[in-house]
CSV table of C-alpha atoms in Angstrom, one decimal:
chain,number,residue,atom,x,y,z
A,18,MET,CA,146.7,113.1,161.5
A,19,ARG,CA,146.7,109.8,159.6
A,20,ALA,CA,143.3,108.9,161.0
A,21,THR,CA,142.0,112.3,159.9
A,22,ARG,CA,143.2,111.7,156.4
A,23,VAL,CA,141.7,108.2,156.2
A,24,LEU,CA,138.4,109.5,157.5
A,25,GLY,CA,138.4,112.4,154.9
A,26,ALA,CA,139.1,109.9,152.1
A,27,ALA,CA,136.3,107.7,153.2
A,28,LEU,CA,133.8,110.6,153.2
A,29,LEU,CA,135.0,111.7,149.8
A,30,THR,CA,134.5,108.2,148.4
A,31,LEU,CA,131.0,108.0,149.8
A,32,GLY,CA,130.1,111.4,148.3
A,33,LEU,CA,131.2,110.3,144.9
A,34,ALA,CA,129.3,107.1,145.1
A,35,ALA,CA,126.1,108.9,146.2
A,36,ALA,CA,126.3,111.4,143.4
A,37,PRO,CA,125.4,108.9,140.5
A,38,ALA,CA,122.6,107.5,142.7
A,39,ALA,CA,121.1,111.0,143.1
A,40,ALA,CA,121.4,111.6,139.4
A,41,ASP,CA,119.7,108.3,138.6
A,42,SER,CA,116.8,109.2,140.8
A,43,SER,CA,115.9,112.2,138.8
A,44,PRO,CA,113.0,111.7,136.3
A,45,SER,CA,113.9,111.0,132.7
A,46,PRO,CA,112.1,112.5,129.8
A,47,SER,CA,109.1,110.5,128.7
A,48,ALA,CA,108.8,109.0,125.2
A,49,SER,CA,105.1,109.8,125.1
A,50,ARG,CA,102.7,112.5,126.2
A,51,ASP,CA,100.0,112.3,128.8
A,52,ASP,CA,97.5,111.1,126.2
A,53,GLY,CA,99.8,108.2,125.2
A,54,ALA,CA,100.9,109.7,121.9
A,55,PRO,CA,104.6,109.1,121.2
A,56,THR,CA,107.0,112.0,121.1
A,57,ARG,CA,109.8,110.3,119.1
A,58,ALA,CA,110.2,108.2,116.0
A,59,GLY,CA,112.3,105.2,115.1
A,60,THR,CA,115.2,105.1,112.6
A,61,SER,CA,114.4,101.7,110.9
A,62,PHE,CA,111.7,99.2,110.4
A,63,ARG,CA,112.7,97.3,113.5
A,64,THR,CA,112.7,100.4,115.8
A,65,ALA,CA,109.6,102.0,114.3
A,66,THR,CA,107.5,103.7,116.9
A,67,GLU,CA,104.0,102.3,117.3
A,68,VAL,CA,101.1,104.8,116.9
A,69,GLU,CA,97.5,104.2,117.5
A,70,GLN,CA,95.0,105.4,114.9
A,71,GLY,CA,93.4,108.7,115.8
A,72,ARG,CA,96.4,110.0,117.8
A,73,THR,CA,99.0,112.5,116.7
A,74,ALA,CA,102.7,111.4,117.2
A,75,THR,CA,105.4,114.0,117.3
A,76,ALA,CA,109.2,113.8,117.0
A,77,ARG,CA,112.3,116.1,116.8
A,78,ALA,CA,114.9,115.1,114.3
A,79,SER,CA,117.5,116.5,111.9
A,80,ALA,CA,117.0,117.2,108.2
A,81,GLY,CA,118.2,114.1,106.4
A,82,ASP,CA,117.1,111.6,109.0
A,83,TYR,CA,114.8,108.7,108.2
A,84,LEU,CA,111.8,108.6,110.6
A,85,TYR,CA,109.7,105.5,111.0
A,86,TRP,CA,106.4,104.9,112.7
A,87,SER,CA,104.0,101.8,112.6
A,88,PHE,CA,100.3,101.4,113.0
A,89,PRO,CA,97.8,98.6,112.9
A,90,ALA,CA,95.2,98.4,110.1
A,91,ASP,CA,92.4,95.7,109.8
A,92,ALA,CA,90.3,94.4,107.0
A,93,GLY,CA,87.8,96.8,105.6
A,94,GLN,CA,89.7,99.9,106.7
A,95,ARG,CA,91.0,102.5,104.3
A,96,PRO,CA,93.9,104.3,106.2
A,97,THR,CA,94.9,107.9,105.6
A,98,VAL,CA,98.3,109.0,106.7
A,99,HIS,CA,98.8,112.7,107.5
A,100,ALA,CA,102.3,114.1,108.1
A,101,THR,CA,103.5,117.6,108.8
A,102,VAL,CA,107.2,118.7,108.9
A,103,LYS,CA,108.0,122.0,110.7
A,104,LEU,CA,111.0,123.5,109.1
A,105,PRO,CA,113.7,126.0,110.4
A,106,ALA,CA,113.1,129.7,110.1
A,107,SER,CA,115.4,130.1,107.1
A,108,HIS,CA,116.1,127.3,104.6
A,109,ALA,CA,116.3,126.6,100.9
A,110,ALA,CA,113.7,124.7,98.9
A,111,GLU,CA,113.3,121.1,100.2
A,112,THR,CA,111.3,118.1,99.0
A,113,TRP,CA,109.8,115.7,101.6
A,114,GLN,CA,108.1,112.3,101.1
A,115,ILE,CA,106.2,109.7,103.0
A,116,ASP,CA,106.2,106.0,102.1
A,117,VAL,CA,103.9,103.4,103.5
A,118,TYR,CA,104.8,99.7,103.7
A,119,ASP,CA,102.7,96.7,104.8
A,120,GLY,CA,103.6,93.9,107.2
A,121,LEU,CA,105.6,92.2,104.5
A,122,ARG,CA,107.5,95.5,103.9
A,123,ARG,CA,106.0,95.8,100.5
A,124,ARG,CA,105.6,99.5,99.5
A,125,GLN,CA,102.0,100.4,99.1
A,126,ALA,CA,100.9,102.9,96.5
A,127,CYS,CA,98.8,105.8,97.6
A,128,GLN,CA,95.3,106.0,96.1
A,129,TYR,CA,95.5,109.8,96.2
A,130,GLY,CA,97.1,112.5,98.2
A,131,ALA,CA,100.3,114.6,98.2
A,132,GLN,CA,102.8,111.9,99.0
A,133,THR,CA,105.7,114.0,97.9
A,134,ARG,CA,105.8,117.8,98.2
A,135,THR,CA,108.4,120.6,97.8
A,136,ALA,CA,108.5,123.3,100.5
A,137,PRO,CA,109.5,126.7,99.1
A,138,ALA,CA,112.5,128.5,100.6
A,139,ASP,CA,111.7,129.8,104.1
A,140,ALA,CA,108.4,128.0,104.3
A,141,ALA,CA,107.3,127.3,107.9
A,142,SER,CA,106.1,123.8,107.2
A,143,VAL,CA,105.1,121.2,104.6
A,144,GLU,CA,102.1,118.9,104.8
A,145,LEU,CA,101.9,115.4,103.2
A,146,GLU,CA,99.1,112.9,102.8
A,147,CYS,CA,98.7,109.4,101.6
A,148,VAL,CA,95.3,107.6,101.3
A,149,LEU,CA,95.9,103.9,101.0
A,150,ARG,CA,93.7,101.3,99.2
A,151,THR,CA,91.2,99.4,101.3
A,152,VAL,CA,92.7,96.7,103.4
A,153,ARG,CA,91.5,93.2,102.2
A,154,ALA,CA,91.0,90.2,104.5
A,155,TRP,CA,92.7,88.0,101.9
A,156,ALA,CA,94.4,88.2,98.5
A,157,GLU,CA,96.3,86.0,96.1
A,158,PRO,CA,99.9,85.4,96.8
A,159,TRP,CA,101.0,87.3,93.7
A,160,ALA,CA,98.9,90.3,94.4
A,161,ASN,CA,100.2,93.4,96.1
A,162,ASP,CA,96.9,94.2,97.9
A,163,PRO,CA,97.0,95.7,101.4
A,164,LEU,CA,96.4,93.0,104.0
A,165,PRO,CA,95.6,93.1,107.8
A,166,GLY,CA,98.6,93.7,110.0
A,167,THR,CA,101.2,96.3,110.9
A,168,TYR,CA,101.9,99.1,108.5
A,169,TYR,CA,105.1,101.2,108.5
A,170,VAL,CA,105.4,104.9,107.6
A,171,ARG,CA,108.8,106.4,106.6
A,172,LEU,CA,109.2,110.2,106.4
A,173,THR,CA,112.4,111.7,104.9
A,174,ALA,CA,113.7,114.5,102.7
A,175,VAL,CA,114.4,113.2,99.2
A,176,ARG,CA,115.9,116.5,97.9
A,177,LEU,CA,117.8,118.5,100.5
A,178,PRO,CA,120.5,121.2,99.9
A,179,ALA,CA,123.8,120.5,101.6
A,180,THR,CA,123.4,123.7,103.6
A,181,ASP,CA,120.3,122.4,105.3
A,182,LEU,CA,121.5,118.9,106.0
A,183,GLY,CA,121.4,118.2,109.8
A,184,ARG,CA,119.3,121.3,110.7
A,185,PRO,CA,116.6,120.6,113.4
A,186,VAL,CA,113.1,119.9,112.2
A,187,GLY,CA,109.9,118.8,113.9
A,188,ALA,CA,107.5,116.1,112.6
A,189,GLU,CA,103.9,115.2,113.3
A,190,LEU,CA,102.1,112.1,112.1
A,191,ARG,CA,98.5,111.1,112.4
A,192,VAL,CA,96.7,108.0,110.9
A,193,ASP,CA,92.9,107.9,110.5
A,194,SER,CA,90.8,105.2,108.8
A,195,ARG,CA,87.4,104.9,107.2
A,196,ASP,CA,85.4,101.7,107.5
A,197,MET,CA,84.4,100.7,104.0
A,198,GLY,CA,82.0,98.0,105.1
A,199,GLY,CA,80.9,94.9,103.2
A,200,ALA,CA,81.7,96.5,99.8
A,201,ALA,CA,85.3,95.6,100.3
A,202,ALA,CA,84.7,92.1,101.8
A,203,VAL,CA,86.2,89.0,100.1
A,204,ASP,CA,85.8,85.3,100.5
A,205,GLY,CA,88.8,84.3,102.6
A,206,ALA,CA,90.9,85.4,105.5
A,207,LEU,CA,94.5,85.2,106.7
A,208,ALA,CA,95.4,82.7,109.4
A,209,GLU,CA,97.2,85.5,111.3
A,210,PRO,CA,97.6,89.2,110.7
A,211,LEU,CA,100.9,90.3,109.3
A,212,VAL,CA,102.5,91.7,112.4
A,213,PRO,CA,106.2,91.4,113.4
A,214,GLY,CA,106.8,88.5,115.7
A,215,VAL,CA,103.5,86.7,115.0
A,216,ALA,CA,105.4,83.5,114.3
A,217,THR,CA,107.0,83.6,117.8
A,218,ARG,CA,103.9,84.1,119.9
A,219,ALA,CA,104.0,81.8,122.8
A,220,GLU,CA,101.5,78.9,122.9
A,221,PRO,CA,99.1,78.8,125.9
A,222,ASP,CA,101.3,76.2,127.6
A,223,GLN,CA,104.4,78.3,127.1
A,224,GLU,CA,103.7,81.3,129.2
A,225,ASN,CA,107.3,81.6,130.4
A,226,ASP,CA,108.7,81.8,126.9
A,227,ASP,CA,110.9,84.9,126.7
A,228,ARG,CA,110.7,85.3,123.0
A,229,ALA,CA,109.7,88.9,122.2
A,230,VAL,CA,106.8,89.9,120.2
A,231,LEU,CA,107.8,93.1,118.3
A,232,ALA,CA,104.3,94.6,117.7
A,233,ASP,CA,102.0,95.1,120.6
A,234,LEU,CA,99.3,97.4,119.0
A,235,GLU,CA,96.2,96.0,117.5
A,236,PRO,CA,92.8,97.6,116.4
A,237,GLU,CA,90.5,98.9,119.1
A,238,ASP,CA,88.1,96.0,118.7
A,239,GLY,CA,90.8,93.4,118.0
A,240,TRP,CA,91.6,91.7,114.7
A,241,ALA,CA,88.6,90.8,112.6
A,242,SER,CA,87.9,87.1,111.9
A,243,GLY,CA,87.4,87.8,108.2
A,244,TRP,CA,84.2,85.8,107.7
A,245,TRP,CA,81.6,88.3,108.9
A,246,SER,CA,80.7,91.5,107.1
A,247,ASP,CA,77.5,93.5,106.6
A,248,ARG,CA,77.1,91.9,103.1
A,249,TRP,CA,75.6,88.9,104.9
A,250,VAL,CA,72.8,91.2,106.1
A,251,TRP,CA,72.2,92.5,102.6
A,252,THR,CA,72.3,88.9,101.2
A,253,ALA,CA,69.6,87.8,103.7
A,254,VAL,CA,67.5,90.9,103.0
A,255,GLY,CA,67.8,90.3,99.2
A,256,GLY,CA,66.8,86.7,99.6
A,257,ALA,CA,63.7,87.6,101.6
A,258,LEU,CA,62.7,90.2,99.0
A,259,ALA,CA,63.1,87.7,96.2
A,260,ALA,CA,60.9,85.2,98.0
A,261,LEU,CA,58.2,87.8,98.5
A,262,ALA,CA,58.4,88.9,94.9
A,263,GLY,CA,58.0,85.3,93.8
A,264,VAL,CA,54.9,84.8,96.0
A,265,ALA,CA,53.4,88.1,94.7
A,266,GLY,CA,54.1,87.1,91.1
A,267,TYR,CA,52.4,83.7,91.5
A,268,ARG,CA,49.3,85.2,93.0
A,269,LEU,CA,49.0,87.7,90.1
A,270,THR,CA,49.5,85.2,87.4
A,271,ARG,CA,47.6,82.1,88.6
A,272,GLY,CA,44.2,83.6,87.7
A,273,SER,CA,40.8,83.0,89.3
A,274,GLY,CA,40.2,79.4,88.1
A,275,ARG,CA,39.4,77.5,84.9
A,276,PRO,CA,39.1,79.7,81.8
A,277,PRO,CA,35.5,80.1,80.4
A,278,GLY,CA,34.3,77.6,77.8
A,279,VAL,CA,36.6,74.8,78.8
A,280,PRO,CA,34.6,71.7,79.9
A,281,PRO,CA,35.7,69.9,83.0
A,282,THR,CA,37.7,66.7,82.5
A,283,ALA,CA,35.9,63.4,83.1
């Protein structure tokens, strides 16, 4: 009888130990969709979810939360941030807002767009938009111009009735950019883009350095060097046209020879 009890206790212990292992083997929900777009948002600058331009990020949250995303923007680009908040079936009037910050966490003003918008009572959703100024390759230290690097988007409700606080909402975010070309080029460039952790990047001979780089995303074609733009092409074309105009003007104004009635010099 004692041996039977010991054997039963041993089997029970093995069963309890196997249960967590079986639970751990079940698949956990993914933080991104099949296309790579994230399905959650961060709650601070340090935990902001990275989003590639041209992809739509989604997230589920509660009214009153601060939602953070980040995206890379390079010199010559003019980013446009679109955000949509899906509201509960019944609610009071709510005011939502998006704010955009650069790699130095300086708040960037929107050139135009509905950065803040109030959703009427029982509205299904509210849409927000912020068109930033063109990102410059370089700027004076005192200027607040957008510079290449990581940009942060914060979405939150700025006016929310107490009865709606904590209610479930859905959020969608998409960032698109327009290439402004050489019209936005400047003479100068940053040594490094303003991305988190750029100062802790390992040197080529420090491959085993375990210091983390907080931002992994970069533009599709990599960060621009800052010295090349299409205005070099226009400068070369303008110089060639000026040279041709000078030759043509000389040929028109030099005449056919000595004016009539002027004796030759001895």
